[in-house]
PDB file of C-alpha atoms in Angstrom:
ATOM      1  CA  UNK A   1      -4.505 -18.013 -38.075  1.00 43.00           C
ATOM      2  CA  UNK A   2      -1.062 -18.723 -37.020  1.00 44.00           C
ATOM      3  CA  UNK A   3       0.389 -16.861 -34.307  1.00 47.00           C
ATOM      4  CA  UNK A   4       3.867 -15.169 -34.640  1.00 43.00           C
ATOM      5  CA  UNK A   5       6.493 -15.953 -31.864  1.00 45.00           C
ATOM      6  CA  UNK A   6       6.462 -13.022 -29.734  1.00 43.00           C
ATOM      7  CA  UNK A   7       9.795 -11.130 -30.187  1.00 43.00           C
ATOM      8  CA  UNK A   8      11.112  -8.080 -28.039  1.00 47.00           C
ATOM      9  CA  UNK A   9      11.286  -5.102 -29.778  1.00 48.00           C
ATOM     10  CA  UNK A  10      14.687  -3.274 -30.465  1.00 55.00           C
ATOM     11  CA  UNK A  11      16.386  -0.971 -32.777  1.00 64.00           C
ATOM     12  CA  UNK A  12      19.498  -1.724 -34.047  1.00 93.00           C
ATOM     13  CA  UNK A  13      20.783   1.983 -33.939  1.00 95.00           C
ATOM     14  CA  UNK A  14      21.117   3.390 -30.870  1.00 96.00           C
ATOM     15  CA  UNK A  15      22.090   6.674 -29.318  1.00 97.00           C
ATOM     16  CA  UNK A  16      22.662   7.311 -25.488  1.00 97.00           C
ATOM     17  CA  UNK A  17      23.819   9.450 -23.003  1.00 97.00           C
ATOM     18  CA  UNK A  18      23.912   8.133 -19.720  1.00 96.00           C
ATOM     19  CA  UNK A  19      24.868   5.148 -17.653  1.00 94.00           C
ATOM     20  CA  UNK A  20      21.186   4.164 -17.295  1.00 94.00           C
ATOM     21  CA  UNK A  21      20.370   4.686 -20.834  1.00 96.00           C
ATOM     22  CA  UNK A  22      23.312   2.061 -21.953  1.00 96.00           C
ATOM     23  CA  UNK A  23      22.116  -0.327 -19.099  1.00 94.00           C
ATOM     24  CA  UNK A  24      18.293  -0.411 -20.171  1.00 94.00           C
ATOM     25  CA  UNK A  25      19.460  -0.832 -24.260  1.00 94.00           C
ATOM     26  CA  UNK A  26      18.680  -4.319 -25.708  1.00 93.00           C
ATOM     27  CA  UNK A  27      21.758  -6.403 -26.098  1.00 94.00           C
ATOM     28  CA  UNK A  28      21.014  -6.681 -30.009  1.00 95.00           C
ATOM     29  CA  UNK A  29      22.122  -3.428 -31.096  1.00 97.00           C
ATOM     30  CA  UNK A  30      24.489  -3.223 -33.869  1.00 97.00           C
ATOM     31  CA  UNK A  31      25.612   0.601 -34.071  1.00 98.00           C
ATOM     32  CA  UNK A  32      25.798   2.524 -30.856  1.00 98.00           C
ATOM     33  CA  UNK A  33      26.687   6.262 -30.149  1.00 98.00           C
ATOM     34  CA  UNK A  34      27.617   7.858 -26.742  1.00 98.00           C
ATOM     35  CA  UNK A  35      26.607  11.426 -27.725  1.00 98.00           C
ATOM     36  CA  UNK A  36      28.652  14.433 -27.071  1.00 98.00           C
ATOM     37  CA  UNK A  37      28.990  15.721 -23.409  1.00 98.00           C
ATOM     38  CA  UNK A  38      27.581  12.705 -22.477  1.00 98.00           C
ATOM     39  CA  UNK A  39      28.140   9.569 -19.705  1.00 96.00           C
ATOM     40  CA  UNK A  40      29.904  12.270 -17.659  1.00 96.00           C
ATOM     41  CA  UNK A  41      28.354  10.886 -14.313  1.00 93.00           C
ATOM     42  CA  UNK A  42      30.654  10.288 -11.321  1.00 92.00           C
ATOM     43  CA  UNK A  43      29.588   6.975 -10.963  1.00 89.00           C
ATOM     44  CA  UNK A  44      30.852   5.744 -14.505  1.00 86.00           C
ATOM     45  CA  UNK A  45      34.235   4.683 -14.000  1.00 93.00           C
ATOM     46  CA  UNK A  46      33.937   1.202 -15.666  1.00 94.00           C
ATOM     47  CA  UNK A  47      32.901   1.199 -19.031  1.00 96.00           C
ATOM     48  CA  UNK A  48      32.909  -2.273 -20.907  1.00 95.00           C
ATOM     49  CA  UNK A  49      30.418  -3.615 -24.190  1.00 96.00           C
ATOM     50  CA  UNK A  50      30.755  -7.625 -23.640  1.00 95.00           C
ATOM     51  CA  UNK A  51      27.117  -7.819 -23.719  1.00 95.00           C
ATOM     52  CA  UNK A  52      26.788  -6.347 -26.977  1.00 97.00           C
ATOM     53  CA  UNK A  53      27.776  -9.341 -29.288  1.00 96.00           C
ATOM     54  CA  UNK A  54      26.043  -7.855 -32.420  1.00 96.00           C
ATOM     55  CA  UNK A  55      28.080  -4.520 -32.121  1.00 97.00           C
ATOM     56  CA  UNK A  56      29.437  -3.554 -35.563  1.00 98.00           C
ATOM     57  CA  UNK A  57      30.155  -0.056 -34.788  1.00 98.00           C
ATOM     58  CA  UNK A  58      30.870   2.121 -31.539  1.00 98.00           C
ATOM     59  CA  UNK A  59      30.918   6.069 -31.766  1.00 98.00           C
ATOM     60  CA  UNK A  60      31.864   8.077 -28.736  1.00 98.00           C
ATOM     61  CA  UNK A  61      31.093  11.978 -29.277  1.00 98.00           C
ATOM     62  CA  UNK A  62      33.286  14.965 -27.826  1.00 98.00           C
ATOM     63  CA  UNK A  63      34.000  15.714 -24.452  1.00 98.00           C
ATOM     64  CA  UNK A  64      32.275  12.390 -23.206  1.00 98.00           C
ATOM     65  CA  UNK A  65      33.203   9.412 -20.553  1.00 97.00           C
ATOM     66  CA  UNK A  66      35.203  11.918 -18.684  1.00 96.00           C
ATOM     67  CA  UNK A  67      35.525   9.830 -15.609  1.00 96.00           C
ATOM     68  CA  UNK A  68      35.768   6.608 -16.960  1.00 97.00           C
ATOM     69  CA  UNK A  69      39.142   5.135 -15.590  1.00 96.00           C
ATOM     70  CA  UNK A  70      38.591   1.546 -17.678  1.00 97.00           C
ATOM     71  CA  UNK A  71      37.182   1.167 -21.139  1.00 97.00           C
ATOM     72  CA  UNK A  72      37.215  -2.426 -22.250  1.00 98.00           C
ATOM     73  CA  UNK A  73      36.274  -3.219 -25.920  1.00 98.00           C
ATOM     74  CA  UNK A  74      37.192  -7.078 -25.499  1.00 97.00           C
ATOM     75  CA  UNK A  75      35.530 -10.191 -27.267  1.00 97.00           C
ATOM     76  CA  UNK A  76      33.123  -8.530 -29.650  1.00 98.00           C
ATOM     77  CA  UNK A  77      33.374 -10.777 -32.694  1.00 97.00           C
ATOM     78  CA  UNK A  78      31.347  -8.160 -35.141  1.00 97.00           C
ATOM     79  CA  UNK A  79      32.856  -5.013 -34.152  1.00 98.00           C
ATOM     80  CA  UNK A  80      34.184  -3.298 -37.651  1.00 98.00           C
ATOM     81  CA  UNK A  81      34.599   0.545 -36.651  1.00 98.00           C
ATOM     82  CA  UNK A  82      35.496   2.478 -33.356  1.00 98.00           C
ATOM     83  CA  UNK A  83      35.371   6.204 -33.503  1.00 98.00           C
ATOM     84  CA  UNK A  84      35.922   8.465 -30.562  1.00 98.00           C
ATOM     85  CA  UNK A  85      35.800  12.232 -30.798  1.00 98.00           C
ATOM     86  CA  UNK A  86      37.855  14.480 -29.129  1.00 97.00           C
ATOM     87  CA  UNK A  87      38.511  15.268 -25.335  1.00 97.00           C
ATOM     88  CA  UNK A  88      36.629  12.000 -24.479  1.00 98.00           C
ATOM     89  CA  UNK A  89      38.040   9.800 -21.806  1.00 97.00           C
ATOM     90  CA  UNK A  90      40.061  11.964 -20.092  1.00 95.00           C
ATOM     91  CA  UNK A  91      39.837  14.110 -16.859  1.00 92.00           C
ATOM     92  CA  UNK A  92      42.332  16.812 -18.740  1.00 91.00           C
ATOM     93  CA  UNK A  93      40.007  18.492 -21.493  1.00 91.00           C
ATOM     94  CA  UNK A  94      42.522  20.218 -24.305  1.00 91.00           C
ATOM     95  CA  UNK A  95      45.607  19.077 -22.105  1.00 92.00           C
ATOM     96  CA  UNK A  96      47.268  15.838 -20.337  1.00 90.00           C
ATOM     97  CA  UNK A  97      48.026  14.295 -17.149  1.00 90.00           C
ATOM     98  CA  UNK A  98      49.219  10.927 -15.839  1.00 90.00           C
ATOM     99  CA  UNK A  99      46.802   8.422 -14.061  1.00 91.00           C
ATOM    100  CA  UNK A 100      48.212   4.995 -13.403  1.00 92.00           C
ATOM    101  CA  UNK A 101      44.742   3.754 -12.716  1.00 94.00           C
ATOM    102  CA  UNK A 102      43.399   4.638 -15.873  1.00 94.00           C
ATOM    103  CA  UNK A 103      43.306   1.641 -18.492  1.00 95.00           C
ATOM    104  CA  UNK A 104      42.140   1.077 -22.283  1.00 96.00           C
ATOM    105  CA  UNK A 105      42.052  -2.551 -23.522  1.00 96.00           C
ATOM    106  CA  UNK A 106      40.767  -3.679 -27.032  1.00 97.00           C
ATOM    107  CA  UNK A 107      41.217  -7.127 -27.483  1.00 96.00           C
ATOM    108  CA  UNK A 108      39.736 -10.156 -29.412  1.00 95.00           C
ATOM    109  CA  UNK A 109      37.944  -8.282 -31.710  1.00 97.00           C
ATOM    110  CA  UNK A 110      38.355  -9.938 -34.836  1.00 95.00           C
ATOM    111  CA  UNK A 111      36.476  -8.046 -37.281  1.00 97.00           C
ATOM    112  CA  UNK A 112      37.681  -4.533 -36.408  1.00 98.00           C
ATOM    113  CA  UNK A 113      39.271  -2.725 -39.098  1.00 98.00           C
ATOM    114  CA  UNK A 114      39.403   1.040 -37.577  1.00 98.00           C
ATOM    115  CA  UNK A 115      40.052   2.698 -34.564  1.00 98.00           C
ATOM    116  CA  UNK A 116      40.050   6.307 -34.778  1.00 98.00           C
ATOM    117  CA  UNK A 117      40.359   8.604 -31.617  1.00 97.00           C
ATOM    118  CA  UNK A 118      40.186  12.325 -31.538  1.00 97.00           C
ATOM    119  CA  UNK A 119      42.675  14.978 -30.193  1.00 96.00           C
ATOM    120  CA  UNK A 120      43.195  14.963 -26.251  1.00 96.00           C
ATOM    121  CA  UNK A 121      41.200  11.702 -25.805  1.00 97.00           C
ATOM    122  CA  UNK A 122      42.678   9.062 -23.439  1.00 96.00           C
ATOM    123  CA  UNK A 123      45.568  12.196 -22.616  1.00 95.00           C
ATOM    124  CA  UNK A 124      45.989  11.005 -19.066  1.00 94.00           C
ATOM    125  CA  UNK A 125      45.410   7.239 -19.527  1.00 95.00           C
ATOM    126  CA  UNK A 126      48.681   5.217 -18.385  1.00 94.00           C
ATOM    127  CA  UNK A 127      47.875   1.741 -20.243  1.00 93.00           C
ATOM    128  CA  UNK A 128      46.692   1.593 -23.575  1.00 94.00           C
ATOM    129  CA  UNK A 129      46.366  -1.739 -25.163  1.00 95.00           C
ATOM    130  CA  UNK A 130      45.226  -3.324 -28.310  1.00 95.00           C
ATOM    131  CA  UNK A 131      45.719  -7.248 -28.805  1.00 95.00           C
ATOM    132  CA  UNK A 132      44.201  -9.823 -31.168  1.00 94.00           C
ATOM    133  CA  UNK A 133      42.855  -7.860 -33.759  1.00 95.00           C
ATOM    134  CA  UNK A 134      44.044  -9.320 -36.971  1.00 94.00           C
ATOM    135  CA  UNK A 135      41.870  -7.420 -39.205  1.00 95.00           C
ATOM    136  CA  UNK A 136      42.611  -3.978 -37.851  1.00 95.00           C
ATOM    137  CA  UNK A 137      43.609  -1.352 -41.099  1.00 95.00           C
ATOM    138  CA  UNK A 138      43.356   1.916 -39.609  1.00 95.00           C
ATOM    139  CA  UNK A 139      44.683   3.417 -36.427  1.00 95.00           C
ATOM    140  CA  UNK A 140      44.076   7.206 -36.348  1.00 95.00           C
ATOM    141  CA  UNK A 141      45.041   8.778 -33.007  1.00 94.00           C
ATOM    142  CA  UNK A 142      45.088  12.552 -32.665  1.00 93.00           C
ATOM    143  CA  UNK A 143      46.004  15.413 -35.482  1.00 91.00           C
ATOM    144  CA  UNK A 144      49.431  15.471 -37.086  1.00 87.00           C
ATOM    145  CA  UNK A 145      49.071  18.860 -37.510  1.00 89.00           C
ATOM    146  CA  UNK A 146      47.623  20.191 -34.000  1.00 89.00           C
ATOM    147  CA  UNK A 147      48.723  19.022 -30.738  1.00 89.00           C
ATOM    148  CA  UNK A 148      46.815  15.726 -29.310  1.00 92.00           C
ATOM    149  CA  UNK A 149      48.347  14.656 -26.154  1.00 92.00           C
ATOM    150  CA  UNK A 150      46.632  11.456 -26.847  1.00 91.00           C
ATOM    151  CA  UNK A 151      48.390   8.608 -24.271  1.00 88.00           C
ATOM    152  CA  UNK A 152      50.494  11.452 -23.097  1.00 87.00           C
ATOM    153  CA  UNK A 153      51.920   9.112 -20.438  1.00 83.00           C
ATOM    154  CA  UNK A 154      51.257   5.868 -21.949  1.00 86.00           C
ATOM    155  CA  UNK A 155      53.003   3.609 -24.515  1.00 80.00           C
ATOM    156  CA  UNK A 156      50.825   2.297 -27.405  1.00 83.00           C
ATOM    157  CA  UNK A 157      50.912  -1.658 -27.019  1.00 84.00           C
ATOM    158  CA  UNK A 158      50.356  -3.908 -29.638  1.00 86.00           C
ATOM    159  CA  UNK A 159      49.973  -7.698 -29.805  1.00 86.00           C
ATOM    160  CA  UNK A 160      49.206 -10.863 -31.708  1.00 76.00           C
ATOM    161  CA  UNK A 161      48.508  -8.562 -34.694  1.00 53.00           C
ATOM    162  CA  UNK A 162      47.641 -10.991 -37.789  1.00 48.00           C
TER     163      UNK A 162
END
């Protein structure tokens, strides 16, 4: 009887609510959800996903990641979709602010087709840069018919769009 190679078990779909859950997640995950009202620990100030090279979809619920000062989505070759709910990545829910030390970087994600961001998310971020995402077809930020305040004190910077 031949012996099968030992392959660590992991799920391709995962939902997390804390930084420790994200840290313990297998790097082979393809669909990652950060639930609503999650990842709001004071210690979660930098969020990056570079170790998830197989990631195809990232979903962040509402009212999450409120203390994250820097979100990096960099060098994720298979990432196709990013969806962020309302009031996430902001210290000013349902409002706006201006924090020069808060940054969002989306770079080198050649397969990304859609970026969707709900109302009030990133409403106090100073930097919002998208670079080298040649497949990007849809950018949806806020709600045209409602106050949104996304990136209220920053400019949307697009570079090297194919």
